[in-house]
PDB file of C-alpha atoms in Angstrom:
ATOM      1  CA  UNK S   1     169.104 147.656 139.140  1.00  0.00           C
ATOM      2  CA  UNK S   2     167.455 144.401 139.206  1.00  0.00           C
ATOM      3  CA  UNK S   3     166.604 142.546 135.749  1.00  0.00           C
ATOM      4  CA  UNK S   4     162.832 142.228 135.036  1.00  0.00           C
ATOM      5  CA  UNK S   5     162.064 138.565 134.304  1.00  0.00           C
ATOM      6  CA  UNK S   6     158.873 137.798 132.101  1.00  0.00           C
ATOM      7  CA  UNK S   7     157.753 135.404 134.805  1.00  0.00           C
ATOM      8  CA  UNK S   8     157.683 138.678 137.442  1.00  0.00           C
ATOM      9  CA  UNK S   9     155.848 140.676 134.831  1.00  0.00           C
ATOM     10  CA  UNK S  10     152.261 140.210 136.370  1.00  0.00           C
ATOM     11  CA  UNK S  11     153.400 140.367 139.795  1.00  0.00           C
ATOM     12  CA  UNK S  12     155.130 143.549 139.234  1.00  0.00           C
ATOM     13  CA  UNK S  13     151.711 145.044 137.554  1.00  0.00           C
ATOM     14  CA  UNK S  14     149.793 144.072 140.528  1.00  0.00           C
ATOM     15  CA  UNK S  15     152.071 145.236 142.909  1.00  0.00           C
ATOM     16  CA  UNK S  16     152.022 148.756 141.332  1.00  0.00           C
ATOM     17  CA  UNK S  17     148.342 148.406 140.408  1.00  0.00           C
ATOM     18  CA  UNK S  18     149.097 148.799 136.971  1.00  0.00           C
ATOM     19  CA  UNK S  19     150.743 152.014 137.258  1.00  0.00           C
ATOM     20  CA  UNK S  20     146.966 153.555 137.467  1.00  0.00           C
ATOM     21  CA  UNK S  21     147.061 157.232 138.326  1.00  0.00           C
ATOM     22  CA  UNK S  22     150.810 157.502 138.423  1.00  0.00           C
ATOM     23  CA  UNK S  23     153.036 160.392 137.353  1.00  0.00           C
ATOM     24  CA  UNK S  24     155.832 160.100 134.760  1.00  0.00           C
ATOM     25  CA  UNK S  25     158.640 161.978 135.868  1.00  0.00           C
ATOM     26  CA  UNK S  26     160.938 161.535 132.844  1.00  0.00           C
ATOM     27  CA  UNK S  27     162.127 159.900 129.683  1.00  0.00           C
ATOM     28  CA  UNK S  28     165.872 159.868 129.959  1.00  0.00           C
ATOM     29  CA  UNK S  29     167.915 158.451 126.763  1.00  0.00           C
ATOM     30  CA  UNK S  30     171.009 157.010 128.524  1.00  0.00           C
ATOM     31  CA  UNK S  31     172.621 156.036 124.741  1.00  0.00           C
ATOM     32  CA  UNK S  32     170.734 155.228 121.238  1.00  0.00           C
ATOM     33  CA  UNK S  33     169.736 151.609 122.749  1.00  0.00           C
ATOM     34  CA  UNK S  34     168.977 152.547 126.404  1.00  0.00           C
ATOM     35  CA  UNK S  35     165.986 154.518 127.922  1.00  0.00           C
ATOM     36  CA  UNK S  36     164.975 155.137 131.596  1.00  0.00           C
ATOM     37  CA  UNK S  37     161.479 156.247 132.421  1.00  0.00           C
ATOM     38  CA  UNK S  38     161.498 157.815 136.249  1.00  0.00           C
ATOM     39  CA  UNK S  39     157.968 157.139 137.282  1.00  0.00           C
ATOM     40  CA  UNK S  40     156.342 157.931 140.586  1.00  0.00           C
ATOM     41  CA  UNK S  41     153.859 155.021 141.889  1.00  0.00           C
ATOM     42  CA  UNK S  42     151.893 153.639 145.127  1.00  0.00           C
ATOM     43  CA  UNK S  43     153.172 150.400 146.171  1.00  0.00           C
ATOM     44  CA  UNK S  44     150.811 147.948 147.310  1.00  0.00           C
ATOM     45  CA  UNK S  45     153.570 145.925 148.888  1.00  0.00           C
ATOM     46  CA  UNK S  46     154.297 148.950 150.928  1.00  0.00           C
ATOM     47  CA  UNK S  47     150.844 149.730 152.301  1.00  0.00           C
ATOM     48  CA  UNK S  48     150.335 151.992 149.153  1.00  0.00           C
ATOM     49  CA  UNK S  49     153.135 154.188 150.063  1.00  0.00           C
ATOM     50  CA  UNK S  50     154.554 156.159 147.443  1.00  0.00           C
ATOM     51  CA  UNK S  51     157.930 155.734 145.698  1.00  0.00           C
ATOM     52  CA  UNK S  52     160.174 156.490 142.537  1.00  0.00           C
ATOM     53  CA  UNK S  53     160.163 153.386 140.045  1.00  0.00           C
ATOM     54  CA  UNK S  54     163.266 153.623 137.529  1.00  0.00           C
ATOM     55  CA  UNK S  55     162.696 151.728 134.724  1.00  0.00           C
ATOM     56  CA  UNK S  56     165.454 150.959 132.300  1.00  0.00           C
ATOM     57  CA  UNK S  57     165.027 149.286 128.990  1.00  0.00           C
ATOM     58  CA  UNK S  58     168.009 148.192 127.101  1.00  0.00           C
ATOM     59  CA  UNK S  59     168.437 146.841 123.523  1.00  0.00           C
ATOM     60  CA  UNK S  60     165.458 149.233 122.297  1.00  0.00           C
ATOM     61  CA  UNK S  61     164.047 147.849 119.265  1.00  0.00           C
ATOM     62  CA  UNK S  62     161.141 150.645 118.443  1.00  0.00           C
ATOM     63  CA  UNK S  63     160.168 153.612 120.786  1.00  0.00           C
ATOM     64  CA  UNK S  64     157.861 156.423 120.885  1.00  0.00           C
ATOM     65  CA  UNK S  65     158.594 159.098 123.236  1.00  0.00           C
ATOM     66  CA  UNK S  66     157.127 162.246 124.637  1.00  0.00           C
ATOM     67  CA  UNK S  67     159.078 165.288 125.403  1.00  0.00           C
ATOM     68  CA  UNK S  68     159.774 165.731 129.003  1.00  0.00           C
ATOM     69  CA  UNK S  69     158.044 169.327 129.121  1.00  0.00           C
ATOM     70  CA  UNK S  70     154.578 167.750 128.072  1.00  0.00           C
ATOM     71  CA  UNK S  71     154.604 164.575 130.934  1.00  0.00           C
ATOM     72  CA  UNK S  72     152.519 166.893 133.033  1.00  0.00           C
ATOM     73  CA  UNK S  73     149.777 166.561 130.511  1.00  0.00           C
ATOM     74  CA  UNK S  74     149.655 162.984 130.139  1.00  0.00           C
ATOM     75  CA  UNK S  75     146.205 161.425 131.433  1.00  0.00           C
ATOM     76  CA  UNK S  76     147.511 158.149 133.783  1.00  0.00           C
ATOM     77  CA  UNK S  77     143.959 157.324 134.628  1.00  0.00           C
ATOM     78  CA  UNK S  78     144.222 154.157 132.452  1.00  0.00           C
ATOM     79  CA  UNK S  79     147.600 153.325 133.803  1.00  0.00           C
ATOM     80  CA  UNK S  80     150.387 151.781 131.996  1.00  0.00           C
ATOM     81  CA  UNK S  81     151.040 148.631 130.828  1.00  0.00           C
ATOM     82  CA  UNK S  82     154.168 145.847 129.961  1.00  0.00           C
ATOM     83  CA  UNK S  83     153.342 143.431 127.513  1.00  0.00           C
ATOM     84  CA  UNK S  84     155.859 140.451 127.115  1.00  0.00           C
ATOM     85  CA  UNK S  85     155.310 138.844 123.769  1.00  0.00           C
ATOM     86  CA  UNK S  86     157.690 137.010 121.280  1.00  0.00           C
ATOM     87  CA  UNK S  87     160.715 137.576 123.621  1.00  0.00           C
ATOM     88  CA  UNK S  88     160.115 141.533 123.742  1.00  0.00           C
ATOM     89  CA  UNK S  89     159.271 143.995 126.503  1.00  0.00           C
ATOM     90  CA  UNK S  90     156.262 146.143 124.937  1.00  0.00           C
ATOM     91  CA  UNK S  91     156.104 149.257 127.328  1.00  0.00           C
ATOM     92  CA  UNK S  92     152.868 151.672 126.960  1.00  0.00           C
ATOM     93  CA  UNK S  93     150.996 154.490 128.591  1.00  0.00           C
ATOM     94  CA  UNK S  94     147.386 153.088 128.247  1.00  0.00           C
ATOM     95  CA  UNK S  95     145.913 150.152 129.093  1.00  0.00           C
ATOM     96  CA  UNK S  96     146.318 148.436 125.582  1.00  0.00           C
ATOM     97  CA  UNK S  97     146.694 144.433 126.085  1.00  0.00           C
ATOM     98  CA  UNK S  98     148.464 143.436 123.176  1.00  0.00           C
ATOM     99  CA  UNK S  99     151.663 144.104 121.720  1.00  0.00           C
ATOM    100  CA  UNK S 100     150.391 145.274 118.075  1.00  0.00           C
ATOM    101  CA  UNK S 101     147.728 147.694 120.134  1.00  0.00           C
ATOM    102  CA  UNK S 102     150.720 149.661 121.665  1.00  0.00           C
ATOM    103  CA  UNK S 103     151.791 151.542 118.473  1.00  0.00           C
ATOM    104  CA  UNK S 104     148.570 153.514 119.069  1.00  0.00           C
ATOM    105  CA  UNK S 105     149.599 154.631 122.530  1.00  0.00           C
ATOM    106  CA  UNK S 106     150.682 158.195 123.326  1.00  0.00           C
ATOM    107  CA  UNK S 107     154.295 156.690 124.315  1.00  0.00           C
ATOM    108  CA  UNK S 108     155.518 153.208 123.870  1.00  0.00           C
ATOM    109  CA  UNK S 109     159.063 151.606 124.007  1.00  0.00           C
ATOM    110  CA  UNK S 110     159.654 148.277 122.989  1.00  0.00           C
ATOM    111  CA  UNK S 111     162.878 146.504 123.780  1.00  0.00           C
ATOM    112  CA  UNK S 112     164.821 143.076 124.886  1.00  0.00           C
ATOM    113  CA  UNK S 113     165.732 144.268 128.340  1.00  0.00           C
ATOM    114  CA  UNK S 114     164.281 145.662 131.113  1.00  0.00           C
ATOM    115  CA  UNK S 115     165.591 146.458 134.825  1.00  0.00           C
ATOM    116  CA  UNK S 116     164.258 148.128 137.921  1.00  0.00           C
ATOM    117  CA  UNK S 117     165.122 150.090 140.885  1.00  0.00           C
ATOM    118  CA  UNK S 118     162.691 151.009 143.716  1.00  0.00           C
ATOM    119  CA  UNK S 119     164.094 154.413 145.373  1.00  0.00           C
ATOM    120  CA  UNK S 120     162.640 156.708 148.007  1.00  0.00           C
ATOM    121  CA  UNK S 121     159.527 158.990 146.759  1.00  0.00           C
TER     122      UNK S 121
END
């Protein structure tokens, strides 16, 4: 897995189209302080071909997750967002643009570190 640096965040979000109309495949609790989110998304850098993206959030500060059995009911027409503010990554379902606003999201994760890995669809 490759660490996501805060300066790379805008490029990653653009590359995956802010995760609009993607699919969250699962939330996996790897440990009490580490969560992996598996997403099926289109990659602009590969001609909008589909791939599986693993996002691993570590040093979790706060989170609200949806049970995996209910993920198919989430509307991702507004995508997902990752905001970097005050040395914290704020991941959320929906188009929230402020760190304080993500607490209203259906699901969110706040962590100190993020890694990602691209896998075949």
